[in-house]
Amino acid sequence: MSKLRSAPTLEDVARMAGVSTATVSRCLNSPDRVVKATRQRVLSAVDTLGYTPNFAAQVMAAKRTFTIGAIIPTMENAIFARGLQAFQEELHQRGYTLLVSSSAYKPDLEEEQIRTLVARGADGLLLIGHDRDPKIYEYLDRRKIPVLVAWSYLPDAQVPSIGFDNRAAMFELTNRVIGLGHKRIGMISGISAGNDRARLRVEGVRDAVAQNELAVSDLRIIETPYEIENGAAAFSNLMSKGTRPTAVLCGNDVLAVGAIRRAQEMGLRVPQDVSITGFDDIELARIATPALTTVHVPHRDMGRKAALELVGMVEKTADGTALRLPTTIVERQSLGRPAKP
Amino acid sequence: MSKLRSAPTLEDVARMAGVSTATVSRCLNSPDRVVKATRQRVLSAVDTLGYTPNFAAQVMAAKRTFTIGAIIPTMENAIFARGLQAFQEELHQRGYTLLVSSSAYKPDLEEEQIRTLVARGADGLLLIGHDRDPKIYEYLDRRKIPVLVAWSYLPDAQVPSIGFDNRAAMFELTNRVIGLGHKRIGMISGISAGNDRARLRVEGVRDAVAQNELAVSDLRIIETPYEIENGAAAFSNLMSKGTRPTAVLCGNDVLAVGAIRRAQEMGLRVPQDVSITGFDDIELARIATPALTTVHVPHRDMGRKAALELVGMVEKTADGTALRLPTTIVERQSLGRPAKP
DNA sequence: TTGTAAGCGTTATCAG
DNA sequence: CTGATAACGCTTACAA
């Protein structure tokens, strides 16, 4: 009895081609191990039947999924979009499929999604940043799932990472700001708990300020989730209490854009009355008026290299070497000298 | 022999708890069908072993994946991000996992990804827009995979859709523009081939113009892929040949932002010298200076309702009814009256 | 070169 | 309430 209108199986193909299922399987997976004549017969059967292999069955038998999982903190803004796109393109070229989920910056959700991805047989995992419950790393280690971290570079971490030095980048930018003559500095950071990138950016600012303790008289820092509105609110906050900073460094472009907008609503000119900087150099940074001076991150390059390395780890041709990518400061219009007092 | 450090299976749990695999399975899937005493024994075994069910095996046996696939044209900008986020949140609540891929607006790639998702056993599929090779619909139909289209509303299409009326929305906006006194209109559209949304937006403009043939003396349309730079280039093009339009309607916000920037680079004031409008109302629209007058689309609502409907279709509690969501024109600063000649 | 058959880890049916 | 056991569709030794 033929099962009415259910997806055709290997056996259906085999029957139609008059061969065994093993031969059909070989035709599809290692065509050269079967003679041309039978191969053609099989392939035409595949074609007329519209056969597509059942993925779950393949996985069960082969114990390989050719799937890579990635969990990013958010899909709502473009922070990870470009890098992920490059990641996926490179994976696709190598025959892998990417499964993406977003954790909304929530550790529990991320953990759940990691387990889901593992249960689905992901051959490897891409995670953003290092900070997470050690239990997760133990779990992954037990399961022997290759893991690569991106958007952060910490050579001494237990897990290899491909990314940039968040602290150094912000350190450099802060020095530039100080060099311009700014003495009162404000920072609007993302939430640093459980987010090494945010934390290191703050440290970069702190370090630079500490190194210039004679030059800088005031540093105030506000933490808030990465959203435009929050950037605006934090900016208000910074400008309403105590002496106003002349430069506000933001943990990323999203916050910076919010800050710029609020500055304008307050009637402050950027950068004449207050300088504002971002981080990431996403499209938003160029759209903002004035265009944002920010830290450029090589998103596409990072994504591509991460794919290469992770596939290498999965296929055991790479050992998971940490890689540091360069960041650069891109000067646009939102950073200037402070007004003379 | 215990397999060294491989993921524990149902059998491992069963052995440890001193029950059969069937009982373990029941404990996990219908806990009330097993008495408390054994259940507790089993669950603690699950816990100490760190057991996670093997997804592929589950799928093979149950023929259900609780997975929904979605293919969107792009992840690079935020057009689909918000709606997809809502879609995924709602799915998650209902116990489904979302698999996303992006097709980069390429029909072949989309087709390939549809097949991949189906092979992976997606219980249902969300696609953007109706336009695609009929063979794909046949294929999906043969496989009996429920499909829902979003971001477009075409009640008579073979596949149910949840979205908005792209033509009507643009028709309304164009009438508003004409009502303001604009006589020479330009349009920067996305590529309309294989994209019913883009095509219908153009038709909306055309229809409104046709209906006001006495009022409008000129309508010029350029098609270009949805990218900021392309919006800028198309704007240059529109303004350099023949009489300049006084209003440029863009197929989406991304193109409009590019147009605004180019206008400013050309020294044109928006909207005094030229009006520019968008479509979608993504975050960019509010960031742009001047802020963009655009068509607001209820992204989150659409995503949520699409999830509900699609899950309903999968679980056979819904029949796939098309649903039209309202759009509204949001007036900001980029649209004004034309200058007196 | 091709066929046979033993898994892979679950779920579900049917007895007990 | 619980236990055998037959699928599920494919890959892969091992045989022929």
Short mmCIF file of N, CA and C (backbone and C1' of nucleotides) in Angstrom, two decimals, chain A residues 20 22-23 26 34-35 38 60, chain C residues 1-5 7-9:
data_model
loop_
_atom_site.label_atom_id
_atom_site.label_comp_id
_atom_site.label_asym_id
_atom_site.label_seq_id
_atom_site.Cartn_x
_atom_site.Cartn_y
_atom_site.Cartn_z
N SER A 20 18.45 -0.96 -4.10
CA SER A 20 18.25 -0.96 -2.66
C SER A 20 18.35 0.46 -2.11
N ALA A 22 20.21 1.46 0.14
CA ALA A 22 21.62 1.81 0.34
C ALA A 22 22.18 2.48 -0.91
N THR A 23 21.83 1.95 -2.04
CA THR A 23 22.33 2.52 -3.29
C THR A 23 21.81 3.94 -3.49
N ARG A 26 23.73 6.19 -1.34
CA ARG A 26 25.06 6.45 -1.89
C ARG A 26 25.00 7.42 -3.05
N VAL A 34 28.96 4.79 -7.16
CA VAL A 34 27.95 4.00 -7.86
C VAL A 34 28.06 4.28 -9.38
N VAL A 35 27.89 3.26 -10.16
CA VAL A 35 28.10 3.43 -11.61
C VAL A 35 27.06 4.35 -12.24
N THR A 38 23.18 3.18 -13.05
CA THR A 38 22.24 3.13 -11.93
C THR A 38 22.04 4.53 -11.34
N MET A 60 19.65 11.27 12.83
CA MET A 60 19.70 10.11 13.70
C MET A 60 20.75 9.12 13.24
P DT C 1 32.84 1.15 -8.58
"O5'" DT C 1 31.71 0.04 -8.74
"C5'" DT C 1 30.97 -0.09 -9.92
"C4'" DT C 1 29.82 -0.99 -9.58
"C3'" DT C 1 28.65 -0.27 -8.88
"O3'" DT C 1 27.46 -0.63 -9.58
"C1'" DT C 1 29.35 -2.15 -7.60
P DT C 2 26.08 -0.07 -9.22
"O5'" DT C 2 25.60 -1.03 -8.05
"C5'" DT C 2 25.01 -2.28 -8.40
"C4'" DT C 2 24.73 -3.06 -7.14
"C3'" DT C 2 23.59 -2.52 -6.26
"O3'" DT C 2 22.51 -3.42 -6.39
"C1'" DT C 2 25.43 -3.32 -4.98
P DG C 3 21.16 -3.13 -5.63
"O5'" DG C 3 21.29 -4.12 -4.39
"C5'" DG C 3 21.52 -5.49 -4.63
"C4'" DG C 3 21.63 -6.23 -3.32
"C3'" DG C 3 20.48 -5.98 -2.34
"O3'" DG C 3 20.10 -7.23 -1.78
"C1'" DG C 3 22.54 -5.46 -1.31
P DT C 4 18.86 -7.31 -0.78
"O5'" DT C 4 19.56 -7.54 0.63
"C5'" DT C 4 20.68 -8.40 0.73
"C4'" DT C 4 21.05 -8.54 2.20
"C3'" DT C 4 19.88 -8.38 3.18
"O3'" DT C 4 20.07 -9.31 4.23
"C1'" DT C 4 21.52 -6.74 3.64
P DA C 5 19.00 -9.52 5.35
"O5'" DA C 5 19.59 -8.55 6.47
"C5'" DA C 5 20.98 -8.66 6.84
"C4'" DA C 5 21.28 -7.67 7.93
"C3'" DA C 5 20.12 -7.45 8.92
"O3'" DA C 5 20.72 -7.15 10.17
"C1'" DA C 5 20.67 -5.42 7.96
P DG C 7 22.86 -3.82 16.31
"O5'" DG C 7 21.42 -3.15 16.16
"C5'" DG C 7 21.15 -1.93 16.85
"C4'" DG C 7 22.01 -0.81 16.33
"C3'" DG C 7 21.61 0.52 16.94
"O3'" DG C 7 22.76 1.26 17.30
"C1'" DG C 7 21.32 0.58 14.57
P DC C 8 22.76 2.09 18.64
"O5'" DC C 8 22.20 3.51 18.19
"C5'" DC C 8 22.99 4.42 17.44
"C4'" DC C 8 22.10 5.56 17.02
"C3'" DC C 8 21.06 5.91 18.09
"O3'" DC C 8 21.54 7.01 18.85
"C1'" DC C 8 20.12 5.87 15.85
P DG C 9 21.50 6.92 20.45
"O5'" DG C 9 20.05 7.49 20.75
"C5'" DG C 9 19.79 8.83 20.39
"C4'" DG C 9 18.31 9.11 20.55
"C3'" DG C 9 17.78 8.81 21.95
"O3'" DG C 9 16.95 9.88 22.30
"C1'" DG C 9 16.52 7.64 20.34
#
